[in-house]
Short mmCIF file of C-alpha atoms in Angstrom, two decimals:
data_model
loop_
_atom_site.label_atom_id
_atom_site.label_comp_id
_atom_site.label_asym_id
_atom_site.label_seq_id
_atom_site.Cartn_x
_atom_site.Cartn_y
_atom_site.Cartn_z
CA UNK A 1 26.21 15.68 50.87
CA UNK A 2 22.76 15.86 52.15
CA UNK A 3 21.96 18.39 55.04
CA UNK A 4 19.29 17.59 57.10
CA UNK A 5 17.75 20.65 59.07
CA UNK A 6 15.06 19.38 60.88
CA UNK A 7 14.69 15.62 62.69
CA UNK A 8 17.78 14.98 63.72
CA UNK A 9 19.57 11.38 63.58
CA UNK A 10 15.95 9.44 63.76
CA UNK A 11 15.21 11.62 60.19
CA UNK A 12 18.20 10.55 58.90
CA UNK A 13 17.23 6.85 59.67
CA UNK A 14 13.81 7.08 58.34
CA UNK A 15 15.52 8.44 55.41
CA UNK A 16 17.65 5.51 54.52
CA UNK A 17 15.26 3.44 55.61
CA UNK A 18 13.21 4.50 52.51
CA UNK A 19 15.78 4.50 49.73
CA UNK A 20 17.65 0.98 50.63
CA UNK A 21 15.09 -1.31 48.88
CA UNK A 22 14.58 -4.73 51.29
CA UNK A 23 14.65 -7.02 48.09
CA UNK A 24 14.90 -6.88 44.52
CA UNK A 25 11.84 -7.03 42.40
CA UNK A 26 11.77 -8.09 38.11
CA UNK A 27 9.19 -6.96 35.83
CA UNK A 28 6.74 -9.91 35.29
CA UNK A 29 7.29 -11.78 31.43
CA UNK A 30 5.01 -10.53 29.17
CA UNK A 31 4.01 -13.13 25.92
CA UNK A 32 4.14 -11.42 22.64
CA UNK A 33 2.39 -13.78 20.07
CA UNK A 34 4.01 -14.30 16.67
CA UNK A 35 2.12 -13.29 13.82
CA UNK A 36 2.28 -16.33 11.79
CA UNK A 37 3.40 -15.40 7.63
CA UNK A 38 1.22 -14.42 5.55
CA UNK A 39 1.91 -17.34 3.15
CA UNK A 40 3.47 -21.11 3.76
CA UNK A 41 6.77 -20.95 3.73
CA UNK A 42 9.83 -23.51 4.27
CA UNK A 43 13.44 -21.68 5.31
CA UNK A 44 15.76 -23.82 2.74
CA UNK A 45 15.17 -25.12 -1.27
CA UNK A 46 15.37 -28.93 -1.24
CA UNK A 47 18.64 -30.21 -2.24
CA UNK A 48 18.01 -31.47 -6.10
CA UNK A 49 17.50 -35.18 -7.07
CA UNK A 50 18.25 -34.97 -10.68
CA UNK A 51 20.71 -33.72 -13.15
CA UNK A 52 20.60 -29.46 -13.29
CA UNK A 53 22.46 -27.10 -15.49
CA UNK A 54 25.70 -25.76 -14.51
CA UNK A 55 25.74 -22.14 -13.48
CA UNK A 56 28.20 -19.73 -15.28
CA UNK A 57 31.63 -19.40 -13.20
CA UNK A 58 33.16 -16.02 -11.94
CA UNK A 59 30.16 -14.06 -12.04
CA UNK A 60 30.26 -11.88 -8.60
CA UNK A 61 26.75 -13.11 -6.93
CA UNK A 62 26.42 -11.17 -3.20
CA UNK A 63 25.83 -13.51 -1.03
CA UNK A 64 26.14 -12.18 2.60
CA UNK A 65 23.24 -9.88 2.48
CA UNK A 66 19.82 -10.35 4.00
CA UNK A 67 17.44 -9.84 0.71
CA UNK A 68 14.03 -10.47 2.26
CA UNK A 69 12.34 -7.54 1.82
CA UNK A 70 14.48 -6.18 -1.24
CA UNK A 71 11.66 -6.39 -3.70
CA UNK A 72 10.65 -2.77 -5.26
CA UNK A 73 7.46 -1.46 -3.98
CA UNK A 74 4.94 -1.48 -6.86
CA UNK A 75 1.40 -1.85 -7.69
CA UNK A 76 1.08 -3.11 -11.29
CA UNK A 77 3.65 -4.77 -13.44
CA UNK A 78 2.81 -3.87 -17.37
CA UNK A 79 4.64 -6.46 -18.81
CA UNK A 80 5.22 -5.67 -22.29
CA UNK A 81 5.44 -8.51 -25.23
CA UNK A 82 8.75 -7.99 -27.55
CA UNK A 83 9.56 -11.63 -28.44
CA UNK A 84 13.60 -10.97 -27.91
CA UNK A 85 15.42 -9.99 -25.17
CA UNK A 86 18.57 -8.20 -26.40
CA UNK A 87 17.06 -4.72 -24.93
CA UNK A 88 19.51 -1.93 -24.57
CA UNK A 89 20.38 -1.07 -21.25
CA UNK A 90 17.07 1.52 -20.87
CA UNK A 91 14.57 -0.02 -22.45
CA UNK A 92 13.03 3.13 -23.28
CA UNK A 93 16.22 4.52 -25.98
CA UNK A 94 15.10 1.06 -28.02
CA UNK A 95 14.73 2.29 -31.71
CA UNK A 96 11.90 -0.15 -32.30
CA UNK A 97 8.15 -0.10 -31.66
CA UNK A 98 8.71 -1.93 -28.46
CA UNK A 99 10.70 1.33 -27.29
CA UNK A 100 8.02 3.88 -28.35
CA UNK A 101 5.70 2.08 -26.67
CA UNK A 102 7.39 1.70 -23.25
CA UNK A 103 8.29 5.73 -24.12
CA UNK A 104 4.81 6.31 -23.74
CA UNK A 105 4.04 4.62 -21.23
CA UNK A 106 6.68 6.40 -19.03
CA UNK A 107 5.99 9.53 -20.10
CA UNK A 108 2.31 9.87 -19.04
CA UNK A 109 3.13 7.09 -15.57
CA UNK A 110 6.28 8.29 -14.36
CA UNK A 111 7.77 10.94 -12.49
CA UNK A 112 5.96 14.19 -14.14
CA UNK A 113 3.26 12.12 -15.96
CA UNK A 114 -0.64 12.72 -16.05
CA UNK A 115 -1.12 9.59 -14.26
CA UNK A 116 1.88 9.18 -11.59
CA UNK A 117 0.63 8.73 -7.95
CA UNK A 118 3.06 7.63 -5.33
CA UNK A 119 0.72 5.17 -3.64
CA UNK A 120 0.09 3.11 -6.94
CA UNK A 121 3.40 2.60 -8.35
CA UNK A 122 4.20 1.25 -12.16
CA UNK A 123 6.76 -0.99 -12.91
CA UNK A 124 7.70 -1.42 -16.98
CA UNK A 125 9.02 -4.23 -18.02
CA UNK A 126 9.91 -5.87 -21.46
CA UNK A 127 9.59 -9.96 -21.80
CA UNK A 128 10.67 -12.14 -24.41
CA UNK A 129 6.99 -13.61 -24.35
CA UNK A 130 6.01 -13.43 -28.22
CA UNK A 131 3.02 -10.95 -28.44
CA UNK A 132 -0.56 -11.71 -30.41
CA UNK A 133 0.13 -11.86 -34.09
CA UNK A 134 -2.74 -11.56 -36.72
CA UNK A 135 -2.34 -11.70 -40.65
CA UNK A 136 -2.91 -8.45 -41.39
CA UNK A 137 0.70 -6.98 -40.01
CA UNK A 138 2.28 -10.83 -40.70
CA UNK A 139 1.30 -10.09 -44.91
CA UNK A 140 1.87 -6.07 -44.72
CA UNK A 141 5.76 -7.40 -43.10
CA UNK A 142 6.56 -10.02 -44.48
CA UNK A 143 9.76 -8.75 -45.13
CA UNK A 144 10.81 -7.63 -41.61
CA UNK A 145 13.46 -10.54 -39.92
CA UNK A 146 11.92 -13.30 -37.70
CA UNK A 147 12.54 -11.48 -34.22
CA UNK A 148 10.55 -8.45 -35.55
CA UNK A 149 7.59 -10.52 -36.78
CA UNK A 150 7.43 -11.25 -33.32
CA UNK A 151 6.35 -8.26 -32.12
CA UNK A 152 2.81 -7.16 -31.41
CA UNK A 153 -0.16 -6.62 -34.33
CA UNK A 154 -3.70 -6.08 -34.32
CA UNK A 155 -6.02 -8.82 -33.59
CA UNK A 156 -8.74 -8.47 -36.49
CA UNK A 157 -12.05 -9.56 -34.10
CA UNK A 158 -15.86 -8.42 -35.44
CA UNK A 159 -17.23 -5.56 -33.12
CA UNK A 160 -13.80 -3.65 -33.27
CA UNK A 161 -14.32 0.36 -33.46
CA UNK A 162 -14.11 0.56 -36.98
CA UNK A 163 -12.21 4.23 -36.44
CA UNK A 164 -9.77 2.45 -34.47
CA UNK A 165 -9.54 -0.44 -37.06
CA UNK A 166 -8.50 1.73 -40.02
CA UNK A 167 -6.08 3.60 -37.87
CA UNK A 168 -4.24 0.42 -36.55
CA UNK A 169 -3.94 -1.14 -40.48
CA UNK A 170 -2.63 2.38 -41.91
CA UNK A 171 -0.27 2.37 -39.46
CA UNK A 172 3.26 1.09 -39.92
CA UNK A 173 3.30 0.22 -36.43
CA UNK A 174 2.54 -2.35 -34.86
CA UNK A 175 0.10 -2.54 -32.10
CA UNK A 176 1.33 -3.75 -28.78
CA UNK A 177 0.53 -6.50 -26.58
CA UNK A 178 0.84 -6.55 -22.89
CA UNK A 179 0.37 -8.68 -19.33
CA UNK A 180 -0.74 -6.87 -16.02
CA UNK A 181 0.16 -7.89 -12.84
CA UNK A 182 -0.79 -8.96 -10.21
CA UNK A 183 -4.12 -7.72 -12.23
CA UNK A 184 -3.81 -10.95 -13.90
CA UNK A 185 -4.72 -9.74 -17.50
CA UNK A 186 -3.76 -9.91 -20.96
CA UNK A 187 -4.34 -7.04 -23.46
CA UNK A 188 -3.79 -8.43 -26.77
CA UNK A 189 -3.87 -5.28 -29.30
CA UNK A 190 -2.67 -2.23 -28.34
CA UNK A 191 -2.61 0.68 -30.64
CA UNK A 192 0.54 2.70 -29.84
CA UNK A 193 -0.90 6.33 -30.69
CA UNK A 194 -1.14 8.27 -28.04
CA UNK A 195 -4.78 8.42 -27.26
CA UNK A 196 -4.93 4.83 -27.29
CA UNK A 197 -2.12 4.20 -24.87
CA UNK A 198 -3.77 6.96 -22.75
CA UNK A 199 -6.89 4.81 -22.82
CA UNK A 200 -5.18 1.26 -22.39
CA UNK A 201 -3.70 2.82 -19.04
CA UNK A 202 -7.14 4.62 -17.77
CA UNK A 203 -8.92 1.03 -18.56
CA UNK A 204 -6.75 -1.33 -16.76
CA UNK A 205 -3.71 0.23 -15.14
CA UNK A 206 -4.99 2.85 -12.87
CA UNK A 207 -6.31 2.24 -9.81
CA UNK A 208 -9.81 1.25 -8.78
CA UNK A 209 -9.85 2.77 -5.63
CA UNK A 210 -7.54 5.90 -4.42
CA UNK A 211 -5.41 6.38 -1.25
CA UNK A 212 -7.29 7.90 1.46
CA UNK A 213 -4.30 10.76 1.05
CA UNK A 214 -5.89 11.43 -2.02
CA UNK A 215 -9.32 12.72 -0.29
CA UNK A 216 -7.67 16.43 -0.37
CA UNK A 217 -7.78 16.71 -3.99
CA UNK A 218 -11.10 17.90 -6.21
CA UNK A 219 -13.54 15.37 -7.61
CA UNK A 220 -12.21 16.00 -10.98
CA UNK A 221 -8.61 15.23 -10.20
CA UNK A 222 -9.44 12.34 -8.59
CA UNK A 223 -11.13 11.22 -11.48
CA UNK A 224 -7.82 11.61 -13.57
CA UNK A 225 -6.19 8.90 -11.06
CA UNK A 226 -8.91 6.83 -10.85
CA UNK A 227 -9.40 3.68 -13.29
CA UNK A 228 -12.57 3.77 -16.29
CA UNK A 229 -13.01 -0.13 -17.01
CA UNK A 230 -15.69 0.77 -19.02
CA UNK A 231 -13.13 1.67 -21.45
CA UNK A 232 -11.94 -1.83 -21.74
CA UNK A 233 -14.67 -2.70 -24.04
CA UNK A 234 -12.40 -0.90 -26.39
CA UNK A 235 -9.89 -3.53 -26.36
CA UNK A 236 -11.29 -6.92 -27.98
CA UNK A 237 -9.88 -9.97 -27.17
CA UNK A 238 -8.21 -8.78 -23.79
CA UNK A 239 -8.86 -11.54 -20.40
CA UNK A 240 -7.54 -13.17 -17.90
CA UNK A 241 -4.39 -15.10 -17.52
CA UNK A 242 -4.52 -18.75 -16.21
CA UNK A 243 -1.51 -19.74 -16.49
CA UNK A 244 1.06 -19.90 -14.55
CA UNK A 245 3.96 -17.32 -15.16
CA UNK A 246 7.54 -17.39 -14.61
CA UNK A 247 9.77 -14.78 -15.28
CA UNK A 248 13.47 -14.44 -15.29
CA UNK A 249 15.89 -11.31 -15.45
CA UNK A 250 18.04 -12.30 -18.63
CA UNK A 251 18.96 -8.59 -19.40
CA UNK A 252 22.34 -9.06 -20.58
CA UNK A 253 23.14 -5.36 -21.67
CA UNK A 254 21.97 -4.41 -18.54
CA UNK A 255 24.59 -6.56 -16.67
CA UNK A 256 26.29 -9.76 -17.61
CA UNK A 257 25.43 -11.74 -14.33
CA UNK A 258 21.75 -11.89 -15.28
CA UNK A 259 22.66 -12.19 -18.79
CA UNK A 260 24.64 -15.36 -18.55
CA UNK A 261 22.25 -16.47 -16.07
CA UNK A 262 18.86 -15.85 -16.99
CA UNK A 263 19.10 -18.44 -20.38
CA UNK A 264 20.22 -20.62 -17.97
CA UNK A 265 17.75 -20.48 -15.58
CA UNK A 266 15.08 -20.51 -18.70
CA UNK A 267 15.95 -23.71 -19.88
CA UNK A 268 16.24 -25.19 -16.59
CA UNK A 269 12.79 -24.46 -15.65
CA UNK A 270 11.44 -25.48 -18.97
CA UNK A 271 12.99 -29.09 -18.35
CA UNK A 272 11.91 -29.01 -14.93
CA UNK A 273 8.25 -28.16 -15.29
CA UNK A 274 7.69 -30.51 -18.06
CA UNK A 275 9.15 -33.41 -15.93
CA UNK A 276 6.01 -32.40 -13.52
CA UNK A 277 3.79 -32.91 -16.58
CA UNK A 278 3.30 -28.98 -16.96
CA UNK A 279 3.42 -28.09 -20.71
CA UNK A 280 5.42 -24.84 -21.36
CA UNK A 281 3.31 -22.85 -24.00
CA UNK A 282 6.08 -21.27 -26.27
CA UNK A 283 3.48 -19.94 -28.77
CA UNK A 284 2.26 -16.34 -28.75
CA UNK A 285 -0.56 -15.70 -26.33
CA UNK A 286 -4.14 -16.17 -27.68
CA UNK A 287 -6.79 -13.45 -26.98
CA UNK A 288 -10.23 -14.57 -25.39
CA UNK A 289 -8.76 -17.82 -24.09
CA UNK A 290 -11.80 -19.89 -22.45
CA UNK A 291 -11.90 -19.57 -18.71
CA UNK A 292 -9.63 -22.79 -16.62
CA UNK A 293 -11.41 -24.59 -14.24
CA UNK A 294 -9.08 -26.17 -12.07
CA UNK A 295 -11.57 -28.56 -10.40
CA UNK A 296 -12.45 -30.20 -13.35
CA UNK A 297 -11.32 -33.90 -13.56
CA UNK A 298 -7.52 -34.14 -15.37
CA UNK A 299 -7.11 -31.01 -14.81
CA UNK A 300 -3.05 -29.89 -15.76
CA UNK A 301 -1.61 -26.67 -15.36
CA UNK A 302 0.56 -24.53 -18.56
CA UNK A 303 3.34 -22.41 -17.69
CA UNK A 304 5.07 -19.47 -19.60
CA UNK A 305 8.52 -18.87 -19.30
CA UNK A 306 9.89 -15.28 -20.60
CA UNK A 307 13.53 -13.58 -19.84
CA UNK A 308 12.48 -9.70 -18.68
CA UNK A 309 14.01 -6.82 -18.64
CA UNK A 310 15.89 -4.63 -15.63
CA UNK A 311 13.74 -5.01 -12.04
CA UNK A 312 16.50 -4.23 -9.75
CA UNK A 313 19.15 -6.21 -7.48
CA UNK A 314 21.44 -7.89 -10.91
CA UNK A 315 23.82 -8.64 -7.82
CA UNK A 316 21.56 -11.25 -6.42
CA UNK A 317 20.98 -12.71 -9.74
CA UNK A 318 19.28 -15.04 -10.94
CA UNK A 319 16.45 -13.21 -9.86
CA UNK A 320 13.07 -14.97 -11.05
CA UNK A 321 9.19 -13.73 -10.48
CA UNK A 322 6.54 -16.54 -10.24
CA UNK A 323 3.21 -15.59 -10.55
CA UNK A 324 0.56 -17.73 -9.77
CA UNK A 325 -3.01 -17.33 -11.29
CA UNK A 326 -5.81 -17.04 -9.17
CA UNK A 327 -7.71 -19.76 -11.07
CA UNK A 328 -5.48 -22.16 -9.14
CA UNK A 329 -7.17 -22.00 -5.97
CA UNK A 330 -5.80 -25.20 -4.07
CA UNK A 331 -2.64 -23.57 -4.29
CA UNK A 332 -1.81 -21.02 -1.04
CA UNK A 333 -0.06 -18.70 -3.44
CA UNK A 334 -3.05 -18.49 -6.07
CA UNK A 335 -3.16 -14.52 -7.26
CA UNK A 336 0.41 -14.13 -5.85
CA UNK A 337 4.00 -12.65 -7.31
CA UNK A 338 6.61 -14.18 -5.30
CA UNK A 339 10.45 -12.60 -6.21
CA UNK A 340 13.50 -14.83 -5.27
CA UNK A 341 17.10 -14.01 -5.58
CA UNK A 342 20.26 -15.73 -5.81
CA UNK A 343 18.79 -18.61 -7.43
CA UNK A 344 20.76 -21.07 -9.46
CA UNK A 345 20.16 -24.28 -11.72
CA UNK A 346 20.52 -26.24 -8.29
CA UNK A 347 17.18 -24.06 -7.23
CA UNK A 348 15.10 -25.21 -10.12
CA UNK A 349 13.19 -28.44 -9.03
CA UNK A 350 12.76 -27.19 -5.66
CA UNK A 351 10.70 -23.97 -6.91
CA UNK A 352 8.54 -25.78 -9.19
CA UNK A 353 8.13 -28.46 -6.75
CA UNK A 354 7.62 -26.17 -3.71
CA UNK A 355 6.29 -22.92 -4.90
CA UNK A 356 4.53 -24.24 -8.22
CA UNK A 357 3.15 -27.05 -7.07
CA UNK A 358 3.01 -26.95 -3.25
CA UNK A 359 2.13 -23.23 -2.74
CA UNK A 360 5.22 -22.64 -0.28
CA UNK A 361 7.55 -19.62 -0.42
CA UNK A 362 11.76 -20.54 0.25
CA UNK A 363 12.33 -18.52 2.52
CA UNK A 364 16.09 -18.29 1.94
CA UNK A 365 15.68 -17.29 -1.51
CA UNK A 366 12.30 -14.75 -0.89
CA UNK A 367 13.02 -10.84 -1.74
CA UNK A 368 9.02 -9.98 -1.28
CA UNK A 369 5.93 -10.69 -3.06
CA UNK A 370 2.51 -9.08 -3.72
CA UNK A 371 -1.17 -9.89 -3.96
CA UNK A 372 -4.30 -9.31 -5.92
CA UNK A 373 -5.44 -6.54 -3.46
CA UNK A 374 -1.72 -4.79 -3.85
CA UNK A 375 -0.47 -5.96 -0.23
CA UNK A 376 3.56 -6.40 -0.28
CA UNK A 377 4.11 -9.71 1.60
CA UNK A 378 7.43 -9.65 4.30
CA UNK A 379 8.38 -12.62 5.59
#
């Protein structure tokens, strides 16, 4: 109740007259515009027109989920060479070189390494991509089984450090050999003692510019974080990839929906791509590969095809990477990793028609992606 001491009944009118509005008003429309994706994209994977593989029955795929935007955050993928994928479930407690190696690795880029730094991220990862072989660990080996002949060893090339040399052939270990991503290299020879894996990361796995957040620390610190590819003189034979890379989660001790599905999915896209007239290379990587031009006349593209190890979300499996090089530059996704989930045999011919070969993401099938400068691309 409102008491009015002064003004009377005309107060009281003038009053009311001000707080019963004469007609409703509406805030005026304002036009947001739509920021248009950051890559091509088409919402559903065409419907396939040939015979496909059938997918495994009962595994226990999620399906209701939104999964854009599921990929990991990361900066570099190392991509390690084992020629097998039968892993253990932490890729690290492998008893073989392969699982020194990635020990290593973790140790100095991980939580509580020399190198970790929460704005450039490190994602290892084992592939059943053969790795570089050379005769000197093929006739010092011989004897070892098929899958471990496989495995990485030193690429003999003149104008190798000659300390570095004799180390690597008194060694019983093999040297490793390794992709980077979305850096879009290929190290061929990597000795696994310590200092050399110390120098394999400060030459191409650090990054070549720091995080503004990292303008509090001291020159020299930064200089710990920051990359020295001067030192990648030091590995001979190491370039860039060019072709086109597609990887599959087939780690079966891991979980047993990628495992059943990732062989799958392998020889899918290997029957796929060839019907395109792109030649699968199943033969170990070569070192100091001449550069692709892709304008040239009769140009055709090569694919590799490798099962990889653990990269999160085995419910939405068959999860695959493509990576397309950046030597492929009439394609929208050249220099790109694009991650898809849930895909099955039926997915096959419309990713290597759509995403290959046209440059489009499927939207219904995207988890994220990343570019050469390290941007994460949302849909």
């Amino acid at each position: 109740m409102f008491i009015f001491r002064h003004g009377g009944r005309r107060t009281v009118n003038n009053v009311q007259n001000v707080f019963i509005p004469t007609q409703r008003t509406f805030a005026s429309r304002i036009d947001i515009p739509l920021t248009p994706p950051p890559v091509p994209v088409i919402e559903q994977c065409p419907a396939p027109t040939c015979q496909c593989r059938d997918a495994p029955t009962g595994l226990d795929i999620e399906r209701e989920q939104n999964i854009s935007g599921s990929m990991p955050s990361y900066a570099e993928q190392i991509l390690i060479s084992t020629g097998r994928s039968d892993w253990p479930s932490r890729i690290e407690e492998d008893e073989s070189a392969d699982g020194a190696f990635v020990r290593q690795l973790k140790g100095m880029l991980l939580k509580g390494g020399k190198f970790v730094d929460p704005y450039h991220n490190v994602m290892l990862t084992n592939s059943s991509i053969p790795s570089t072989a050379s005769p000197i660990h093929q006739s010092k080996h011989s004897s070892q089984s098929a899958g471990a002949e496989s495995r990485s060893v030193l690429v003999s090339s003149p104008g190798k450090d000659p300390a570095i040399a004799r180390e690597q052939e008194n060694s019983d270990t093999p040297p490793a050999s390794a992709f980077l991503l979305p850096s879009f290299q290929y190290v061929p020879s990597i000795p696994t003692h310590s200092t050399a894996v110390e120098d394999f990361i400060k030459a191409f796995v650090l990054p070549g510019r720091l995080h503004q957040s990292h303008d509090v620390l001291s020159r020299a610190q930064q200089n710990i974080l920051k990359r020295q590819p001067e030192l990648q003189k030091q590995f001979l034979g190491a370039r860039k990839v060019d072709e086109i890379l597609i990887l599959i989660c087939g780690h079966g001790a891991r979980d047993e929906r990628c495992g059943k599905l990732g062989p799958i999915l392998q020889a899918e896209f290997e029957d796929k791509l060839q019907r395109q007239n792109i030649p699968v290379i199943r033969s170990p990587p070569v070192a100091e590969a001449e550069q692709v031009s892709t304008e040239v006349e009769g140009f055709v593209p090569t694919a590799r095809i490798g099962l990889i190890s653990h990269i999160g979300g085995h419910k939405w499996a068959g999860n695959v990477i493509v990576y397309i090089p950046q030597s492929f530059s009439r394609n929208p996704l050249a220099g790109k990793g694009i991650w898809y989930g849930r895909v099955g045999p039926e997915h096959v011919e419309g990713i290597v028609a759509k995403t290959v070969l046209d440059g489009k993401v499927i939207k219904e099938l995207f988890r994220g992606g990343i570019d050469q400068e390290r941007n994460i691309l949302r849909l």
